[in-house]
XYZ file of C-alpha atoms in Angstrom:
356
model
C 0.000 0.000 0.000
C 2.817 2.370 0.896
C 4.518 1.689 -2.426
C 1.300 2.506 -4.285
C 0.862 5.754 -2.351
C 4.491 6.596 -2.974
C 4.034 6.009 -6.685
C 1.005 8.299 -6.787
C 2.931 10.936 -4.864
C 5.744 10.792 -7.420
C 3.257 11.045 -10.280
C 1.597 14.042 -8.610
C 4.932 15.803 -8.148
C 5.878 15.155 -11.777
C 2.523 16.480 -13.010
C 2.740 19.614 -10.877
C 6.305 20.188 -12.006
C 5.333 19.722 -15.638
C 2.412 22.162 -15.397
C 4.579 24.732 -13.649
C 7.950 24.388 -15.329
C 7.732 22.788 -18.772
C 8.942 25.445 -21.249
C 6.387 27.059 -23.552
C 7.057 29.708 -26.226
C 4.906 32.474 -24.727
C 5.424 35.173 -22.121
C 1.838 36.169 -21.303
C 1.005 39.723 -20.261
C -1.730 40.512 -17.750
C -4.764 42.337 -19.102
C -8.370 42.845 -18.061
C -10.891 41.179 -20.349
C -14.206 43.086 -20.321
C -17.298 41.262 -19.147
C -18.735 39.276 -22.023
C -22.134 40.677 -23.076
C -22.995 37.311 -24.609
C -25.438 36.812 -27.423
C -28.058 39.235 -26.131
C -29.705 42.412 -27.412
C -28.561 43.157 -30.952
C -26.443 39.985 -30.733
C -29.410 37.745 -29.791
C -29.314 34.399 -31.647
C -31.085 33.975 -34.959
C -30.978 31.362 -37.710
C -30.530 33.581 -40.763
C -27.319 31.854 -41.878
C -29.157 28.546 -42.044
C -30.608 29.773 -45.363
C -27.185 29.636 -46.989
C -26.694 28.082 -50.389
C -23.307 26.517 -51.050
C -20.832 26.808 -53.892
C -18.468 23.932 -54.595
C -14.730 24.663 -54.328
C -13.487 21.631 -56.257
C -12.164 19.853 -53.189
C -10.473 22.860 -51.586
C -11.032 23.944 -47.989
C -10.640 27.000 -45.803
C -12.323 29.752 -47.876
C -10.860 32.449 -45.592
C -11.733 35.469 -47.738
C -13.686 36.388 -50.842
C -13.361 39.151 -53.436
C -15.523 40.055 -56.412
C -13.303 40.645 -59.428
C -13.582 43.286 -62.156
C -14.843 40.432 -64.340
C -17.717 39.759 -61.939
C -16.264 36.412 -60.883
C -15.874 35.297 -57.264
C -12.297 34.812 -56.057
C -11.674 32.691 -52.959
C -8.487 32.219 -50.899
C -8.056 28.595 -49.808
C -5.969 26.605 -47.361
C -3.515 24.983 -49.767
C -2.335 28.249 -51.312
C -4.701 28.297 -54.252
C -6.980 31.173 -55.145
C -10.064 29.774 -56.805
C -12.287 31.559 -59.309
C -15.928 30.744 -60.023
C -19.122 32.414 -61.268
C -21.320 34.157 -58.706
C -24.153 31.821 -59.634
C -22.026 28.763 -58.923
C -20.575 26.318 -61.398
C -17.113 24.887 -61.738
C -14.398 26.461 -59.581
C -11.029 26.787 -61.295
C -7.558 27.576 -60.000
C -6.710 31.216 -60.722
C -3.361 31.351 -58.923
C -1.117 29.511 -56.481
C 0.650 31.857 -54.050
C 2.999 29.243 -52.627
C 1.870 29.945 -49.076
C -1.394 30.395 -47.182
C -3.459 33.220 -48.691
C -5.809 34.837 -46.192
C -7.159 38.290 -47.073
C -7.624 39.169 -50.755
C -8.773 42.374 -52.451
C -8.683 43.881 -55.926
C -7.080 47.275 -56.414
C -8.051 50.007 -58.875
C -5.124 48.825 -61.008
C -6.843 45.475 -61.595
C -4.306 43.564 -59.508
C -5.425 41.136 -56.823
C -3.576 41.896 -53.584
C -3.111 38.991 -51.200
C -2.111 38.869 -47.542
C -0.281 35.559 -47.485
C 0.342 34.376 -43.928
C 3.504 32.524 -44.917
C 5.006 34.892 -47.490
C 3.852 38.456 -46.807
C 2.096 40.784 -49.246
C 1.836 39.455 -52.790
C 0.057 40.573 -55.945
C -1.569 38.505 -58.652
C -1.975 39.851 -62.178
C -5.013 39.062 -64.388
C -3.180 36.062 -65.825
C -2.491 34.548 -62.401
C 1.138 35.627 -62.153
C 2.268 36.006 -58.545
C 4.794 38.600 -57.333
C 6.059 39.056 -53.774
C 5.739 42.739 -52.843
C 6.800 42.848 -49.194
C 8.158 40.446 -46.596
C 9.718 43.035 -44.238
C 8.626 46.382 -42.822
C 10.728 48.758 -40.711
C 13.438 46.108 -40.590
C 11.101 43.510 -39.064
C 10.005 40.361 -40.947
C 6.327 40.072 -41.801
C 5.463 36.857 -39.998
C 1.677 36.716 -40.282
C 0.143 38.790 -43.083
C -3.555 38.443 -42.393
C -5.879 40.767 -44.297
C -5.604 43.439 -46.972
C -7.574 46.281 -48.525
C -6.836 48.963 -51.093
C -7.781 52.637 -50.908
C -9.147 54.619 -53.839
C -5.681 56.180 -54.123
C -4.154 52.744 -54.686
C -2.442 52.541 -51.298
C -2.464 49.005 -49.930
C -3.132 48.443 -46.225
C -2.526 45.050 -44.681
C -2.183 43.553 -41.223
C 0.773 41.716 -39.733
C -1.195 40.005 -36.977
C 1.799 38.868 -34.940
C 5.450 39.861 -34.997
C 6.111 37.194 -32.350
C 4.585 34.029 -33.767
C 5.016 33.313 -37.447
C 2.161 31.435 -39.084
C 4.411 29.039 -40.968
C 6.969 28.587 -38.172
C 4.195 27.823 -35.662
C 2.706 25.060 -37.778
C -0.131 27.042 -39.323
C -2.317 30.080 -38.894
C -4.473 28.636 -36.113
C -1.591 27.501 -33.833
C 0.132 30.867 -34.305
C -3.031 32.796 -33.486
C -3.596 30.733 -30.332
C -0.064 31.495 -29.120
C -0.429 35.202 -29.799
C -3.858 35.490 -28.185
C -2.696 33.635 -25.079
C 0.378 35.843 -24.780
C -1.601 39.028 -25.494
C 1.511 41.187 -25.844
C 0.067 43.746 -28.291
C 2.777 43.129 -30.888
C 0.685 43.267 -34.064
C 0.748 46.061 -36.630
C -0.947 47.536 -39.668
C 1.293 48.130 -42.680
C 0.965 50.400 -45.706
C 2.410 49.537 -49.111
C 2.873 52.216 -51.771
C 2.745 50.568 -55.231
C 4.492 53.580 -56.790
C 7.543 53.711 -54.504
C 7.257 50.005 -53.589
C 7.948 50.931 -49.986
C 6.225 49.402 -46.965
C 5.779 51.477 -43.812
C 4.152 50.955 -40.420
C 0.729 52.620 -40.331
C -0.232 51.538 -36.774
C 1.198 49.185 -34.159
C 0.800 48.042 -30.560
C -2.329 46.019 -31.355
C -3.430 42.628 -30.033
C -3.670 40.418 -33.099
C -4.890 42.955 -35.666
C -6.800 40.851 -38.129
C -9.215 42.344 -40.648
C -8.611 45.690 -42.353
C -10.848 47.783 -44.600
C -10.588 51.257 -46.102
C -13.726 53.378 -45.924
C -14.992 55.675 -48.703
C -13.432 58.658 -46.892
C -10.041 56.963 -46.641
C -10.378 56.025 -42.966
C -8.821 52.675 -42.106
C -10.863 50.186 -40.072
C -8.973 47.494 -38.184
C -10.315 44.467 -36.330
C -8.397 43.766 -33.120
C -9.151 40.126 -32.390
C -7.334 40.004 -29.039
C -9.396 42.833 -27.549
C -12.719 41.943 -29.251
C -12.805 45.366 -30.899
C -12.900 47.379 -34.127
C -10.724 50.485 -34.566
C -11.026 53.442 -36.915
C -7.868 55.310 -37.939
C -7.947 58.586 -39.888
C -6.468 58.471 -43.363
C -3.537 60.661 -42.325
C -2.320 57.999 -39.907
C -3.231 59.928 -36.766
C -4.347 58.278 -33.521
C -7.147 55.776 -33.922
C -10.142 55.122 -31.721
C -12.190 52.061 -30.857
C -15.631 52.394 -32.441
C -16.972 48.931 -31.565
C -15.870 47.338 -28.302
C -16.477 44.210 -26.249
C -17.815 41.956 -28.958
C -19.217 38.580 -27.801
C -16.880 36.614 -30.063
C -13.482 36.686 -31.719
C -13.767 39.152 -34.623
C -11.897 38.250 -37.792
C -12.262 39.895 -41.217
C -13.902 43.192 -42.094
C -15.170 44.011 -45.586
C -16.827 47.177 -46.821
C -20.047 46.866 -48.764
C -21.380 48.862 -51.712
C -23.681 50.806 -49.362
C -20.840 52.047 -47.129
C -21.488 49.575 -44.315
C -19.101 46.842 -43.201
C -19.353 43.114 -42.586
C -17.386 41.690 -39.642
C -17.100 37.964 -39.016
C -16.989 36.428 -35.544
C -15.029 33.237 -35.988
C -16.068 31.767 -32.624
C -17.788 32.792 -29.377
C -15.498 34.017 -26.626
C -13.973 31.494 -24.242
C -15.070 32.055 -20.637
C -12.006 30.324 -19.191
C -9.539 32.433 -21.156
C -11.403 35.616 -20.199
C -11.197 34.603 -16.532
C -7.462 33.999 -16.884
C -6.763 37.331 -18.592
C -5.125 38.785 -15.470
C -3.190 35.591 -14.665
C -0.168 35.143 -16.972
C 1.073 32.060 -15.104
C -2.204 30.188 -15.533
C -2.438 31.139 -19.205
C 1.052 29.747 -19.671
C -0.046 26.548 -17.933
C -2.920 26.185 -20.408
C -0.372 25.540 -23.154
C 0.994 22.606 -21.156
C -2.353 20.825 -21.138
C -2.939 17.851 -23.442
C -4.470 18.897 -26.751
C -7.811 17.352 -25.776
C -8.013 19.615 -22.712
C -6.991 22.912 -24.302
C -9.651 25.525 -25.114
C -10.847 25.156 -28.701
C -13.054 27.250 -30.995
C -16.781 26.604 -30.741
C -18.576 25.853 -33.995
C -20.969 28.756 -34.537
C -21.756 30.876 -37.578
C -21.875 34.651 -37.021
C -21.363 37.755 -39.140
C -22.492 41.263 -38.269
C -23.053 44.402 -40.306
C -22.060 47.779 -38.859
C -22.080 51.355 -40.101
C -19.054 53.633 -40.435
C -19.441 54.772 -36.816
C -19.398 51.227 -35.429
C -23.133 50.848 -34.805
C -24.243 47.237 -35.267
C -27.151 47.134 -37.715
C -27.862 43.413 -37.974
C -26.413 39.952 -37.425
C -26.601 36.730 -39.419
C -26.153 33.617 -37.304
C -26.152 29.829 -37.349
C -26.197 28.537 -33.755
C -26.181 24.952 -35.041
C -22.688 25.447 -36.426
C -23.538 23.738 -39.705
C -21.498 26.489 -41.409
C -19.053 27.668 -38.788
C -15.800 29.451 -37.946
C -17.101 32.282 -40.110
C -14.433 34.854 -40.925
C -16.457 37.481 -42.767
C -18.757 38.330 -45.653
C -18.758 40.218 -48.954
C -21.786 41.762 -50.666
C -22.049 41.577 -54.455
C -23.812 44.221 -56.549
C -26.968 42.090 -56.794
C -27.183 41.864 -52.997
C -25.851 38.325 -52.659
C -23.767 37.911 -49.498
C -20.824 35.518 -49.745
C -19.812 34.194 -46.320
C -16.249 32.984 -45.742
C -14.947 30.436 -43.243
C -11.691 29.302 -41.696
C -12.276 25.601 -42.301
C -15.341 24.821 -44.422
C -15.083 22.953 -47.731
C -17.739 25.034 -49.493
C -18.428 28.743 -49.869
C -21.681 29.955 -48.355
C -23.885 32.485 -50.129
C -27.070 34.166 -48.937
C -29.219 35.210 -51.882
C -31.417 38.343 -51.720
């Protein structure tokens, strides 16, 4: 009996030592997560996303972002580095380009080029024939480790996010593992970059953000940035002056932001907030210990579909939801001229579309 108790004591000591001392790659910072409003009020659950139709992606997965091309076709960034092209009405999806990395945000510029935030490579452009050119992989002497989203102003300036300067998407084993590390650390190391296609120079537009994710340029030139780590949306003036939070304390992890033809914006919530991680926001040691848990015990995204539409001042106008999670991990949405809303996802194998 004593030997059995001794064995359990040794096991307990080893487990405690492992949870306390095993090295992990993060140095979490204490912060104060705001109280989660939950899915109440304007965020109250509905089933509007359950009316989605689906477009086939020819076996590809992870339709992270969508753009409507000058030719009226739908362009979709996918997990394996391919950008697919297909008619808005559906039909056969074809490979338009292969970036050689993991394309996330995509957007057409006034020059007809498709600009791509590639998480593994940086900022790239794709010409109308599918030719890929790397435009930027460093800014201010710092490597671009996690290019996440991109938009282009009417003046041709390209804004894109470098979500984490600490945890590279490729080096961390993918975009999701890197984002988990950065969100757990919460060290406000992300930045928004600006690329000038005339001078071919990349500068820092804004920094000190907690996993800046989506970016969109408004009709007046203001730059809207989704800060995933703080559940917020920022608005920065076009001149690069100080920004302000216009939508705070969202009930989920916000991802992409896309402007619509009516001047409003779609924002995707990829997953509801995690109550445990919110509780541990002011406890760096416990957040570090979370990374030492077995994979089956670590917090994971909840399957739930959710996109919201807001105006230029950050007022939420409506939400589209799927509580069943049949189309989940929604990253954002794009409105076509006919009113069709294409809904993107981190992991799905089809592209959702809500017809008017």
